[in-house]
mmCIF file of C-alpha atoms in Angstrom:
data_model
loop_
_atom_site.group_PDB
_atom_site.id
_atom_site.type_symbol
_atom_site.label_atom_id
_atom_site.label_comp_id
_atom_site.label_asym_id
_atom_site.label_seq_id
_atom_site.Cartn_x
_atom_site.Cartn_y
_atom_site.Cartn_z
ATOM 1 C CA ASN A 1 0.000 0.000 0.000
ATOM 2 C CA ALA A 2 1.805 3.113 -1.225
ATOM 3 C CA GLY A 3 -0.617 5.712 0.175
ATOM 4 C CA VAL A 4 0.935 9.182 -0.157
ATOM 5 C CA THR A 5 4.422 9.312 -1.633
ATOM 6 C CA GLN A 6 6.653 12.368 -1.451
ATOM 7 C CA THR A 7 9.936 12.946 -3.233
ATOM 8 C CA PRO A 8 12.625 13.904 -2.512
ATOM 9 C CA LYS A 9 13.049 13.153 1.206
ATOM 10 C CA PHE A 10 15.823 15.703 1.628
ATOM 11 C CA ARG A 11 17.038 18.654 -0.398
ATOM 12 C CA ILE A 12 19.422 21.569 0.043
ATOM 13 C CA LEU A 13 18.753 24.605 -2.125
ATOM 14 C CA LYS A 14 20.704 27.775 -2.593
ATOM 15 C CA ILE A 15 18.928 31.103 -2.201
ATOM 16 C CA GLY A 16 17.177 32.002 -5.438
ATOM 17 C CA GLN A 17 17.034 28.462 -6.816
ATOM 18 C CA SER A 18 13.773 26.780 -7.710
ATOM 19 C CA MET A 19 12.501 23.262 -7.211
ATOM 20 C CA THR A 20 9.402 21.120 -7.279
ATOM 21 C CA LEU A 21 8.357 18.865 -4.440
ATOM 22 C CA GLN A 22 6.490 15.868 -5.785
ATOM 23 C CA CYS A 23 3.456 14.269 -4.174
ATOM 24 C CA ALA A 24 1.429 11.340 -5.426
ATOM 25 C CA GLN A 25 -1.417 9.363 -3.881
ATOM 26 C CA ASP A 26 -2.973 6.121 -5.040
ATOM 27 C CA MET A 27 -6.159 6.192 -2.945
ATOM 28 C CA ASN A 28 -8.260 8.168 -5.443
ATOM 29 C CA HIS A 29 -8.772 10.940 -2.896
ATOM 30 C CA ASN A 30 -10.175 14.203 -4.183
ATOM 31 C CA TYR A 31 -8.708 16.412 -1.478
ATOM 32 C CA MET A 32 -4.967 16.999 -1.362
ATOM 33 C CA TYR A 33 -2.906 19.378 0.765
ATOM 34 C CA TRP A 34 0.533 20.798 1.316
ATOM 35 C CA TYR A 35 1.552 21.667 4.861
ATOM 36 C CA ARG A 36 4.802 22.933 6.269
ATOM 37 C CA GLN A 37 6.057 22.308 9.771
ATOM 38 C CA ASP A 38 8.601 24.606 11.376
ATOM 39 C CA PRO A 39 10.386 23.624 14.616
ATOM 40 C CA GLY A 40 8.065 23.793 17.618
ATOM 41 C CA MET A 41 5.138 24.720 15.435
ATOM 42 C CA GLY A 42 2.114 22.901 14.166
ATOM 43 C CA LEU A 43 1.367 22.188 10.562
ATOM 44 C CA LYS A 44 0.477 25.226 8.504
ATOM 45 C CA LEU A 45 -1.511 24.856 5.309
ATOM 46 C CA ILE A 46 0.215 26.177 2.184
ATOM 47 C CA TYR A 47 -2.146 25.142 -0.617
ATOM 48 C CA TYR A 48 -4.940 22.675 -1.088
ATOM 49 C CA SER A 49 -6.925 21.114 -3.898
ATOM 50 C CA VAL A 50 -10.450 19.721 -3.912
ATOM 51 C CA GLY A 51 -10.008 17.917 -7.213
ATOM 52 C CA ALA A 52 -8.163 17.878 -10.505
ATOM 53 C CA GLY A 53 -7.911 21.373 -11.961
ATOM 54 C CA ILE A 54 -8.942 23.108 -8.723
ATOM 55 C CA THR A 55 -6.469 24.609 -6.273
ATOM 56 C CA ASP A 56 -6.635 27.325 -3.647
ATOM 57 C CA LYS A 57 -4.426 29.115 -1.149
ATOM 58 C CA GLY A 58 -4.087 28.105 2.441
ATOM 59 C CA GLU A 59 -2.659 30.000 5.378
ATOM 60 C CA VAL A 60 0.916 30.550 4.089
ATOM 61 C CA PRO A 61 0.940 30.450 0.251
ATOM 62 C CA ASN A 62 3.513 33.174 -0.494
ATOM 63 C CA GLY A 63 6.531 31.902 -2.406
ATOM 64 C CA TYR A 64 4.812 28.707 -3.547
ATOM 65 C CA ASN A 65 2.715 27.500 -6.447
ATOM 66 C CA VAL A 66 0.791 24.309 -7.100
ATOM 67 C CA SER A 67 -0.980 22.518 -9.909
ATOM 68 C CA ARG A 68 -3.370 19.584 -9.979
ATOM 69 C CA SER A 69 -3.627 18.144 -13.457
ATOM 70 C CA THR A 70 -4.570 14.654 -12.248
ATOM 71 C CA THR A 71 -6.296 13.218 -9.184
ATOM 72 C CA GLU A 72 -3.088 11.419 -8.208
ATOM 73 C CA ASP A 73 -0.471 14.181 -8.348
ATOM 74 C CA PHE A 74 -0.138 17.465 -6.508
ATOM 75 C CA PRO A 75 3.323 19.025 -6.973
ATOM 76 C CA LEU A 76 4.465 22.053 -4.969
ATOM 77 C CA ARG A 77 6.707 24.534 -6.750
ATOM 78 C CA LEU A 78 9.138 26.846 -4.978
ATOM 79 C CA GLU A 79 10.303 29.774 -7.051
ATOM 80 C CA LEU A 80 13.270 31.857 -5.868
ATOM 81 C CA ALA A 81 13.926 29.896 -2.676
ATOM 82 C CA ALA A 82 14.480 31.923 0.512
ATOM 83 C CA PRO A 83 15.895 30.901 3.931
ATOM 84 C CA SER A 84 12.401 31.376 5.411
ATOM 85 C CA GLN A 85 11.294 28.380 3.349
ATOM 86 C CA THR A 86 13.589 26.067 5.281
ATOM 87 C CA SER A 87 11.098 23.627 6.749
ATOM 88 C CA VAL A 88 9.666 20.140 6.587
ATOM 89 C CA TYR A 89 6.951 19.825 3.979
ATOM 90 C CA PHE A 90 4.137 17.326 4.225
ATOM 91 C CA CYS A 91 1.715 16.364 1.534
ATOM 92 C CA ALA A 92 -1.601 14.814 2.530
ATOM 93 C CA SER A 93 -4.716 13.451 0.904
ATOM 94 C CA ARG A 94 -8.142 13.120 2.375
ATOM 95 C CA LYS A 95 -11.421 11.334 1.853
ATOM 96 C CA ASN A 96 -14.213 12.120 4.269
ATOM 97 C CA THR A 97 -12.596 13.230 7.511
ATOM 98 C CA GLU A 98 -9.276 11.426 7.963
ATOM 99 C CA ALA A 99 -6.161 12.747 6.208
ATOM 100 C CA PHE A 100 -3.230 10.556 5.214
ATOM 101 C CA PHE A 101 0.237 12.042 5.184
ATOM 102 C CA GLY A 102 3.396 11.394 3.249
ATOM 103 C CA GLN A 103 6.740 10.960 4.992
ATOM 104 C CA GLY A 104 7.774 14.542 4.419
ATOM 105 C CA THR A 105 10.462 16.461 2.537
ATOM 106 C CA ARG A 106 13.105 18.207 4.618
ATOM 107 C CA LEU A 107 14.189 21.321 2.737
ATOM 108 C CA THR A 108 17.077 23.564 3.701
ATOM 109 C CA VAL A 109 17.704 26.847 1.900
ATOM 110 C CA VAL A 110 21.205 28.245 2.339
ATOM 111 C CA ASP B 1 -4.687 33.137 14.741
ATOM 112 C CA GLN B 2 -4.314 29.695 16.285
ATOM 113 C CA GLN B 3 -7.740 28.092 16.356
ATOM 114 C CA VAL B 4 -6.471 24.844 17.851
ATOM 115 C CA LYS B 5 -4.229 25.140 20.875
ATOM 116 C CA GLN B 6 -2.081 22.618 22.656
ATOM 117 C CA ASN B 7 -0.665 24.541 25.558
ATOM 118 C CA SER B 8 1.670 21.864 26.875
ATOM 119 C CA PRO B 9 4.724 21.499 24.620
ATOM 120 C CA SER B 10 5.867 18.402 26.441
ATOM 121 C CA LEU B 11 4.748 15.722 28.874
ATOM 122 C CA SER B 12 6.690 13.002 30.667
ATOM 123 C CA VAL B 13 4.922 9.936 32.063
ATOM 124 C CA GLN B 14 6.096 6.689 33.580
ATOM 125 C CA GLU B 15 5.414 3.460 31.767
ATOM 126 C CA GLY B 16 2.117 1.929 32.860
ATOM 127 C CA ARG B 17 0.627 5.209 34.035
ATOM 128 C CA ILE B 18 -1.979 7.319 32.277
ATOM 129 C CA SER B 19 -0.991 9.997 29.755
ATOM 130 C CA ILE B 20 -3.417 12.870 29.322
ATOM 131 C CA LEU B 21 -2.889 15.243 26.411
ATOM 132 C CA ASN B 22 -5.049 18.343 26.213
ATOM 133 C CA CYS B 23 -6.335 20.459 23.362
ATOM 134 C CA ASP B 24 -8.477 23.599 23.241
ATOM 135 C CA TYR B 25 -10.179 25.187 20.273
ATOM 136 C CA THR B 26 -11.752 28.530 19.596
ATOM 137 C CA ASN B 27 -13.893 27.947 16.518
ATOM 138 C CA SER B 28 -17.377 26.799 17.540
ATOM 139 C CA MET B 29 -17.982 25.621 13.958
ATOM 140 C CA PHE B 30 -15.524 22.749 14.355
ATOM 141 C CA ASP B 31 -17.447 19.512 14.442
ATOM 142 C CA TYR B 32 -14.818 16.847 13.931
ATOM 143 C CA PHE B 33 -11.642 16.353 15.909
ATOM 144 C CA LEU B 34 -8.672 14.101 15.314
ATOM 145 C CA TRP B 35 -5.467 13.134 17.036
ATOM 146 C CA TYR B 36 -2.341 12.388 15.047
ATOM 147 C CA LYS B 37 0.858 10.799 16.249
ATOM 148 C CA LYS B 38 4.222 11.698 14.757
ATOM 149 C CA TYR B 39 7.569 10.010 15.121
ATOM 150 C CA PRO B 40 10.769 11.817 14.090
ATOM 151 C CA ALA B 41 11.464 11.780 10.339
ATOM 152 C CA GLU B 42 8.003 10.399 9.590
ATOM 153 C CA GLY B 43 4.704 11.908 8.549
ATOM 154 C CA PRO B 44 1.829 12.213 11.038
ATOM 155 C CA THR B 45 -0.337 9.116 11.329
ATOM 156 C CA PHE B 46 -3.975 9.084 12.312
ATOM 157 C CA LEU B 47 -4.667 7.845 15.821
ATOM 158 C CA ILE B 48 -8.261 8.459 16.840
ATOM 159 C CA SER B 49 -11.099 10.857 16.095
ATOM 160 C CA ILE B 50 -14.370 12.076 17.547
ATOM 161 C CA SER B 51 -17.433 13.713 16.095
ATOM 162 C CA SER B 52 -19.046 16.631 17.875
ATOM 163 C CA ILE B 53 -22.196 14.566 18.445
ATOM 164 C CA LYS B 54 -20.268 12.345 20.842
ATOM 165 C CA ASP B 55 -18.417 13.072 24.047
ATOM 166 C CA LYS B 56 -16.205 10.009 24.119
ATOM 167 C CA ASN B 57 -14.565 7.633 21.685
ATOM 168 C CA GLU B 58 -12.442 4.689 22.679
ATOM 169 C CA ASP B 59 -10.014 2.563 20.692
ATOM 170 C CA GLY B 60 -7.959 0.129 22.715
ATOM 171 C CA ARG B 61 -5.621 2.045 25.007
ATOM 172 C CA PHE B 62 -6.649 5.381 23.499
ATOM 173 C CA THR B 63 -9.720 7.378 24.517
ATOM 174 C CA VAL B 64 -10.653 10.849 23.358
ATOM 175 C CA PHE B 65 -13.023 12.990 25.412
ATOM 176 C CA LEU B 66 -14.821 16.032 24.035
ATOM 177 C CA ASN B 67 -16.317 18.827 26.119
ATOM 178 C CA LYS B 68 -18.080 21.079 23.626
ATOM 179 C CA SER B 69 -19.213 23.661 26.142
ATOM 180 C CA ALA B 70 -15.611 24.183 27.233
ATOM 181 C CA LYS B 71 -14.256 23.780 23.690
ATOM 182 C CA HIS B 72 -11.826 21.257 25.074
ATOM 183 C CA LEU B 73 -10.766 17.764 24.176
ATOM 184 C CA SER B 74 -8.297 15.367 25.692
ATOM 185 C CA LEU B 75 -6.539 12.183 24.689
ATOM 186 C CA HIS B 76 -6.022 9.537 27.352
ATOM 187 C CA ILE B 77 -3.506 6.750 26.877
ATOM 188 C CA VAL B 78 -3.793 3.912 29.378
ATOM 189 C CA PRO B 79 -1.480 2.227 30.100
ATOM 190 C CA SER B 80 1.307 4.286 28.576
ATOM 191 C CA GLN B 81 4.108 2.410 26.841
ATOM 192 C CA PRO B 82 7.604 3.555 25.787
ATOM 193 C CA GLY B 83 6.550 3.119 22.146
ATOM 194 C CA ASP B 84 3.958 5.852 22.694
ATOM 195 C CA SER B 85 6.771 8.393 22.929
ATOM 196 C CA ALA B 86 6.084 10.749 20.030
ATOM 197 C CA VAL B 87 4.623 14.146 19.207
ATOM 198 C CA TYR B 88 0.833 14.217 19.329
ATOM 199 C CA PHE B 89 -1.101 16.720 17.251
ATOM 200 C CA CYS B 90 -4.675 17.709 17.827
ATOM 201 C CA ALA B 91 -6.599 18.702 14.692
ATOM 202 C CA ALA B 92 -10.078 19.987 13.960
ATOM 203 C CA SER B 93 -12.275 20.564 10.963
ATOM 204 C CA THR B 94 -15.738 21.737 10.058
ATOM 205 C CA ASN B 95 -18.190 19.529 8.209
ATOM 206 C CA SER B 96 -17.986 21.735 5.161
ATOM 207 C CA GLY B 97 -14.351 22.683 5.600
ATOM 208 C CA TYR B 98 -11.568 21.794 3.282
ATOM 209 C CA ALA B 99 -8.658 21.294 5.637
ATOM 210 C CA LEU B 100 -7.567 20.253 9.073
ATOM 211 C CA ASN B 101 -6.456 22.916 11.541
ATOM 212 C CA PHE B 102 -3.592 21.670 13.671
ATOM 213 C CA GLY B 103 -2.286 22.534 17.097
ATOM 214 C CA LYS B 104 1.443 22.922 17.736
ATOM 215 C CA GLY B 105 1.761 19.461 19.185
ATOM 216 C CA THR B 106 2.703 17.921 22.532
ATOM 217 C CA SER B 107 5.840 15.827 22.817
ATOM 218 C CA LEU B 108 5.123 12.799 24.994
ATOM 219 C CA LEU B 109 7.951 10.882 26.640
ATOM 220 C CA VAL B 110 7.103 7.604 28.325
ATOM 221 C CA THR B 111 9.904 6.483 30.585
ATOM 222 C CA PRO B 112 10.492 2.873 31.672
#
């Protein structure tokens, strides 16, 4: 059972570089999310999607972009990486009330 | 504005005793509450949930209590085991909402 798969697990970026964090789910869930977790903090919602072709901003969307061309995939794009984007990023999918999370991507911007 | 609050960053309990993790919320529209458990370097995993129409839900060693009038819920773990050592997140959502609102988490340490 793959569930929610995130790649890569770790990444170091230089300031100003760009990258895409990949997320895929095989549970046919309509709802997908990107959260970030900073040390000592809870999970903050970056972007979410309620289905293919539909995305919307969460609590902390600045500096990020998303797309949802298929039900399975929900990539998160960082343009012009900044040190403030150093964090652990979690992708999740949801059907009904319970959300399932990926293992996370630890991103460091130096 | 933190709508879900976990005011205790950490908790230490002896093996075999009860662990009680607390969570408060401010949004009266929340009607579904969940607890997630997170080990280091892993994603959060679902533990137990409760609907606002109930005041208690039990699953093995884990029980969640909901006090709607106080906007408070708690997770009881009895008996606590060393493998329960993890960060526990409280989360809440509305019936029509799109996402889960998370607290900051409580780090539980169960000592032998």
